[in-house]
Coordinates of C-alpha atoms in Angstrom, one line a residue:
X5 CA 15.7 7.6 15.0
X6 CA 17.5 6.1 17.8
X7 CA 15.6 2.7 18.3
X8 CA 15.5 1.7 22.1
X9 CA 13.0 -1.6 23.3
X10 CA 12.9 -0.4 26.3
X11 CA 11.4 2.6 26.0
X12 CA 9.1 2.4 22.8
X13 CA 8.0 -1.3 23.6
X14 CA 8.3 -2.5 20.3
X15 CA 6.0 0.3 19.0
X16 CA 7.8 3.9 17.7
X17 CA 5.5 7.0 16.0
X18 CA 7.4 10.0 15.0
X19 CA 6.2 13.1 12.3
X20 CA 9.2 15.5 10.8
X21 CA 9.0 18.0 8.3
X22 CA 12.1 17.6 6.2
X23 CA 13.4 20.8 3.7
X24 CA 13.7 19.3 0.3
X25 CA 17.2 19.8 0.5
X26 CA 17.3 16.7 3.1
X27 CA 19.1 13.6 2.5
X28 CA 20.0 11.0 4.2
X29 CA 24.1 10.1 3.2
X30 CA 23.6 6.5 4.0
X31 CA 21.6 3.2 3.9
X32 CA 20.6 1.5 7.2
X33 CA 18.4 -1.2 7.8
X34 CA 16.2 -2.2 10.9
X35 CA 15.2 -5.4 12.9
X36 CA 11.3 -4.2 12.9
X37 CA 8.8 -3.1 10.1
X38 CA 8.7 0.5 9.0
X39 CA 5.8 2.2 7.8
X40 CA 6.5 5.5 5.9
X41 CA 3.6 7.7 4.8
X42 CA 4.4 10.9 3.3
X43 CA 1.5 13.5 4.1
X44 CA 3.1 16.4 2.3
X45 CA 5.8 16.6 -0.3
X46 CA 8.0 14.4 -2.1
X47 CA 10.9 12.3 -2.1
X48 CA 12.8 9.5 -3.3
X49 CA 12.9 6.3 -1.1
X50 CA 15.7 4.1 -2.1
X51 CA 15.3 0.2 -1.3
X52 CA 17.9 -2.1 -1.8
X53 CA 19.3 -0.4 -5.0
X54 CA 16.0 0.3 -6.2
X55 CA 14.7 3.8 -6.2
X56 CA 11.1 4.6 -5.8
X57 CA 9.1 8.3 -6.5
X58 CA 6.6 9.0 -3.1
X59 CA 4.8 11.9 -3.8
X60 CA 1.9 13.1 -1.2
X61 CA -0.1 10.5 0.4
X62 CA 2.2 7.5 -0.6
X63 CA 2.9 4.9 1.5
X64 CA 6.3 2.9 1.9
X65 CA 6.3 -0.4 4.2
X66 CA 10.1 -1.6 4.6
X67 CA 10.1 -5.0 5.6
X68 CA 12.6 -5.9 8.6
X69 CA 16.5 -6.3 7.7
X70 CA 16.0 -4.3 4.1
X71 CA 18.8 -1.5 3.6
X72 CA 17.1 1.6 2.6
X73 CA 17.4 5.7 2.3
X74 CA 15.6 8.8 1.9
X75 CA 16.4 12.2 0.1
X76 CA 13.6 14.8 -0.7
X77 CA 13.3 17.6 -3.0
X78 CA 10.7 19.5 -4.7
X79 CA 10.0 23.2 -3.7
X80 CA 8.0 22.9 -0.3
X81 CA 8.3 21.3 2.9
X82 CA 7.7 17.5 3.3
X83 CA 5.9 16.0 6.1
X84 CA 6.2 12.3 6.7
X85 CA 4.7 10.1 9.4
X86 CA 6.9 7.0 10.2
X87 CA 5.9 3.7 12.5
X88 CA 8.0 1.9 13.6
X89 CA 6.8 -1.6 14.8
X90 CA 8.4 -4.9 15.7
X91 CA 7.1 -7.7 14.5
X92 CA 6.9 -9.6 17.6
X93 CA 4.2 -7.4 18.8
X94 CA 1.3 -7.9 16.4
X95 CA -0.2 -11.0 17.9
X96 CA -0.2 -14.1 15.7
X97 CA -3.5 -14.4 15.3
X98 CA -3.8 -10.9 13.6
X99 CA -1.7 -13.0 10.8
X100 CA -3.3 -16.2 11.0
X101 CA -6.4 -15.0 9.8
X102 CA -4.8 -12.2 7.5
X103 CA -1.6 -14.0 5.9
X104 CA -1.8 -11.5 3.2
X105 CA -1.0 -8.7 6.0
X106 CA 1.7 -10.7 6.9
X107 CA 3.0 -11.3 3.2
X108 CA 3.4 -7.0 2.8
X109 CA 5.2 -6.5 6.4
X110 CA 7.9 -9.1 5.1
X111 CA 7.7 -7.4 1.9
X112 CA 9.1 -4.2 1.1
X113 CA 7.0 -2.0 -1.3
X114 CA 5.1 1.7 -2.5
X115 CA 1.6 1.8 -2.0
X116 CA -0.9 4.2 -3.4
X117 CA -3.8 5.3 -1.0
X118 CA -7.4 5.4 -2.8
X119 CA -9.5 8.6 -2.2
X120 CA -11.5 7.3 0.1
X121 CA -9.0 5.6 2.5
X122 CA -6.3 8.5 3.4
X123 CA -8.4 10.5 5.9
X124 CA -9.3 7.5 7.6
X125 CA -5.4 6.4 7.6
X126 CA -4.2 9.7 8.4
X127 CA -6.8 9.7 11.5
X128 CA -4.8 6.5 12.3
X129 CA -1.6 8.0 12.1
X130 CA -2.8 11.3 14.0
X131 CA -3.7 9.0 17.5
X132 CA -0.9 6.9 17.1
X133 CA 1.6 10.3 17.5
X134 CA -0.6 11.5 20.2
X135 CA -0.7 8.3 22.3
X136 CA 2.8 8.2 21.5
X137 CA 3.6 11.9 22.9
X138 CA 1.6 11.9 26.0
X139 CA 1.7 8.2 26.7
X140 CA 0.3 6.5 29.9
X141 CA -0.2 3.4 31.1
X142 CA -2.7 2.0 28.4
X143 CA -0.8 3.3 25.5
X144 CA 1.1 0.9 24.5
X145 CA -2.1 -1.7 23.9
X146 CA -3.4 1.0 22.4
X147 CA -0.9 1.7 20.0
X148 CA -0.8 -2.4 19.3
X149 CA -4.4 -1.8 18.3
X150 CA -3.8 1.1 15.8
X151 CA -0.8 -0.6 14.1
X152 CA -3.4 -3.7 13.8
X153 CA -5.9 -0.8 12.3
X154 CA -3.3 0.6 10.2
X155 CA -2.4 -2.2 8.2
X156 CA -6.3 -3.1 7.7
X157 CA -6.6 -0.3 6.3
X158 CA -3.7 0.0 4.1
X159 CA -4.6 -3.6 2.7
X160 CA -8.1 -2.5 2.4
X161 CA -7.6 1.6 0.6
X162 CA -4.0 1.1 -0.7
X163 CA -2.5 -0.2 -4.7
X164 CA 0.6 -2.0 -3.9
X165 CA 1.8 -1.2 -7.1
X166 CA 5.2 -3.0 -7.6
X167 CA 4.1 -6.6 -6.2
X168 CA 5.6 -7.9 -9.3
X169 CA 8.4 -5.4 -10.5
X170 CA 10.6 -6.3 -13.2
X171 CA 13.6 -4.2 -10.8
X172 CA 16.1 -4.8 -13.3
X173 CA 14.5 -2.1 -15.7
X174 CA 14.6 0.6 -12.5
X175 CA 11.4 2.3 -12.0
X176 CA 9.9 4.3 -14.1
X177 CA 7.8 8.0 -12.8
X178 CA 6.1 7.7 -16.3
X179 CA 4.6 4.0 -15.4
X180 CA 4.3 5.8 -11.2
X181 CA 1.9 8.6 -13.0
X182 CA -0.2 5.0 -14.9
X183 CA -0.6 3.3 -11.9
X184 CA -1.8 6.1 -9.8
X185 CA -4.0 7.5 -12.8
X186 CA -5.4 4.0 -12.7
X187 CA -5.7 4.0 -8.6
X188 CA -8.0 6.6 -8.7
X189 CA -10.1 6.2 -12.1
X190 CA -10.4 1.9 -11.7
X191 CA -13.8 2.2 -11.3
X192 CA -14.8 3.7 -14.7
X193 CA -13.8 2.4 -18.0
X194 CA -10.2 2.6 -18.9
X195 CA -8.2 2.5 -22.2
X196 CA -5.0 2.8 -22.8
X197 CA -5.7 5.8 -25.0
X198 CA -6.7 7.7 -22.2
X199 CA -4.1 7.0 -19.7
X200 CA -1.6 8.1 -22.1
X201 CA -3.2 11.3 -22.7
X202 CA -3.4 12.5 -19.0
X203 CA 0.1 11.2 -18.1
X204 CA 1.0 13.3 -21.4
X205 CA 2.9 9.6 -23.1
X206 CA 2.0 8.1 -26.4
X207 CA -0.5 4.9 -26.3
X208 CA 2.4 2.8 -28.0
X209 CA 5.5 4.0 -25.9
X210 CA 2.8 3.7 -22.7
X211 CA 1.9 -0.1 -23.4
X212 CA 6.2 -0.9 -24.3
X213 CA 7.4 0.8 -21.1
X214 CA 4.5 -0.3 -19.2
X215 CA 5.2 -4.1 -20.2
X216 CA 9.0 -3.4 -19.6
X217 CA 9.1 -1.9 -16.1
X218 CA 5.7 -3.4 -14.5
X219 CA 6.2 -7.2 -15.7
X220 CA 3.2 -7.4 -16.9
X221 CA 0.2 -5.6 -19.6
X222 CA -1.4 -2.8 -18.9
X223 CA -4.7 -4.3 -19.5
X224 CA -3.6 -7.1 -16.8
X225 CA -2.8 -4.8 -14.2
X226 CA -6.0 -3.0 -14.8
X227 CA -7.7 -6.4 -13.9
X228 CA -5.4 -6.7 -11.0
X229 CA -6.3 -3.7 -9.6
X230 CA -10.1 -4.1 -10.2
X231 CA -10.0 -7.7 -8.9
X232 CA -8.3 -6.8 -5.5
X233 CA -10.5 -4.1 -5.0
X234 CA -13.4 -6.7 -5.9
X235 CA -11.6 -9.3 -3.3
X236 CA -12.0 -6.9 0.0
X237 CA -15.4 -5.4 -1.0
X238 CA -16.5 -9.4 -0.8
X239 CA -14.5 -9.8 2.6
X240 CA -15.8 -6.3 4.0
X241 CA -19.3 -5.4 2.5
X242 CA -22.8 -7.0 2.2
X243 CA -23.1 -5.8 -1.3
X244 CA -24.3 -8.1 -4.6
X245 CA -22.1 -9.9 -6.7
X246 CA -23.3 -7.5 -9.4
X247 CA -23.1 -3.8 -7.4
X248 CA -19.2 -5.3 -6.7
X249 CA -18.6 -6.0 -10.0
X250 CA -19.8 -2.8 -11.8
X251 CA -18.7 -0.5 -8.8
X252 CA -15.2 -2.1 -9.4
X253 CA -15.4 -0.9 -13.3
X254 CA -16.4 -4.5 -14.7
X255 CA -19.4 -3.9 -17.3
X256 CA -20.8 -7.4 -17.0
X257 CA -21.5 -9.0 -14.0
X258 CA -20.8 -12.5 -15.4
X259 CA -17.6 -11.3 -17.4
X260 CA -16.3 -10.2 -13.9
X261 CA -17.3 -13.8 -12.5
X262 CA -15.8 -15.5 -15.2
X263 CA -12.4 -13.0 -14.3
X264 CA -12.3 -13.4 -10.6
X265 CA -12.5 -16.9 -11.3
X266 CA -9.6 -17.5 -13.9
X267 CA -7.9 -15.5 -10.8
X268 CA -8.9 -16.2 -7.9
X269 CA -9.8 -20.4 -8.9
X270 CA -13.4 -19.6 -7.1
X271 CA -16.3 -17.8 -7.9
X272 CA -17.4 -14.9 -6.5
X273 CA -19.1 -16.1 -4.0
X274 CA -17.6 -19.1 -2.8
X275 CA -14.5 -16.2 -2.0
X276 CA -17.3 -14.4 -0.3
X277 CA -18.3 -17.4 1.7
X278 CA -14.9 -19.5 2.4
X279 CA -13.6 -16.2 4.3
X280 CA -16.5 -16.4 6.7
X281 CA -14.5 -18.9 7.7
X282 CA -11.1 -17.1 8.2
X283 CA -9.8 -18.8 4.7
X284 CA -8.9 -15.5 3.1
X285 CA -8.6 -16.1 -0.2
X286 CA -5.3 -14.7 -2.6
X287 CA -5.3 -12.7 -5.7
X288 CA -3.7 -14.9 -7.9
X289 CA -2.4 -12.4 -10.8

């Protein structure tokens, strides 16, 4: 992609299908945010030395300035989606009121879409090509509206699931398979007996490799994952405490409580009730 300001305005959308045989021979890095979101396919995204597995419907946000390559295989076609956005164009507001937004653009990292989220995000991704292809003179505020849409909705349906990597072990695909096997199931009950099974791994070599590569347990990042998920249904639903905390995959309403506040250092609802007031609150873990 040949990057010019003057005629993308800060804001770039382009869709390729790449032949797994593609690979990029070199490393580059960018002075905007990148937003990679492979629709069909797979590849491997290399970050600063780090090589991650994106298989479809994985997203890849590369903050600004971070050196980083591409190479896909497999045996069919892949189709990726990439946004290019500088950051200077999302207003500061936008980040004021959601500095966790502003914490993943500045930090490179896989994300794992929930169900529930990729059609909506692949909607986004379908009008931002489209106003990018037959522009006019309101696309540009309207692309600046679906890259602020975007992101809500990546924070809102996606696992970021190396915000605390141990990157001197490499990545693993058999801890890749655990965290999306635990993406999709959070909601239910969960041992470590049955992720195993389904990612084909014995519970004991699971729990060593998953403490190794991910930094922390696998029953901690079970809780992370349920706690986040916990964190935007309070921000973005009018839902009990209790509904939250079982849909979530807590059994006990008050054992979720007494979680979210080791975590979060509120309860429940004072998280609820502080970002009424555009104080956001952090997950902690």
């Amino acid at each position: 992609m040949k990057y010019s300001e003057d005629s993308i305005e800060g804001i770039y959308v382009e869709k390729k299908v790449r032949i797994p045989s593609f690979a990029m021979t070199y490393d580059h890095s960018h002075i905007y945010c990148e937003i990679f979101y492979l629709k069909s396919g797979s590849c491997l995204y290399t970050l600063n030395d780090t090589t991650y597995n994106l298989t479809e419907g994985d997203i890849f946000i590369v903050a600004p300035g971070d050196s980083h390559s591409t190479r896909y295989e497999g045996i069919v076609p892949c189709e990726r989606i990439v946004v290019y956005c500088e950051i200077e164009v999302i207003p500061q507001k936008f980040f004021d009121q959601n500095p966790d937004i502003f914490e993943a653009v500045y930090r490179s990292g896989k994300v794992i879409l929930l169900n529930r989220g990729r059609l909506q995000l692949e909607s986004i991704f379908n009008r931002m090509i489209e106003e990018s292809n037959f522009p006019d003179e309101y696309s540009h505020q309207f692309l600046i509206f679906q890259t602020l849409e975007l992101l809500l909705g990546i924070k809102r349906s996606g696992i970021f699931v190396y915000e605390k990597p141990v990157v001197t072990h490499g990545l693993s695909s058999d801890i890749e398979n655990a965290y999306r096997y635990i993406a999709i199931n959070y909601a239910v009950p969960l041992t470590l007996e049955e992720v195993a099974k389904n990612i084909n791994l014995s519970p004991t070599y699971l729990s060593r490799k998953f403490k190794k590569v991910a930094g922390i347990t696998f029953k901690e990042y079970i809780t992370y994952v349920r706690i986040k998920q916990a964190c935007q249904a309070l921000l973005t639903t009018d839902d009990s405490i209790t509904k939250i905390a079982f849909d979530c995959g807590f059994n006990s309403s008050n054992y979720f409580k007494d979680v979210f506040r080791r975590i979060n250092g509120v309860s429940p609802r004072t998280f609820r009730s502080n970002s009424k007031g555009n104080e956001l609150g952090k997950i902690a873990l």
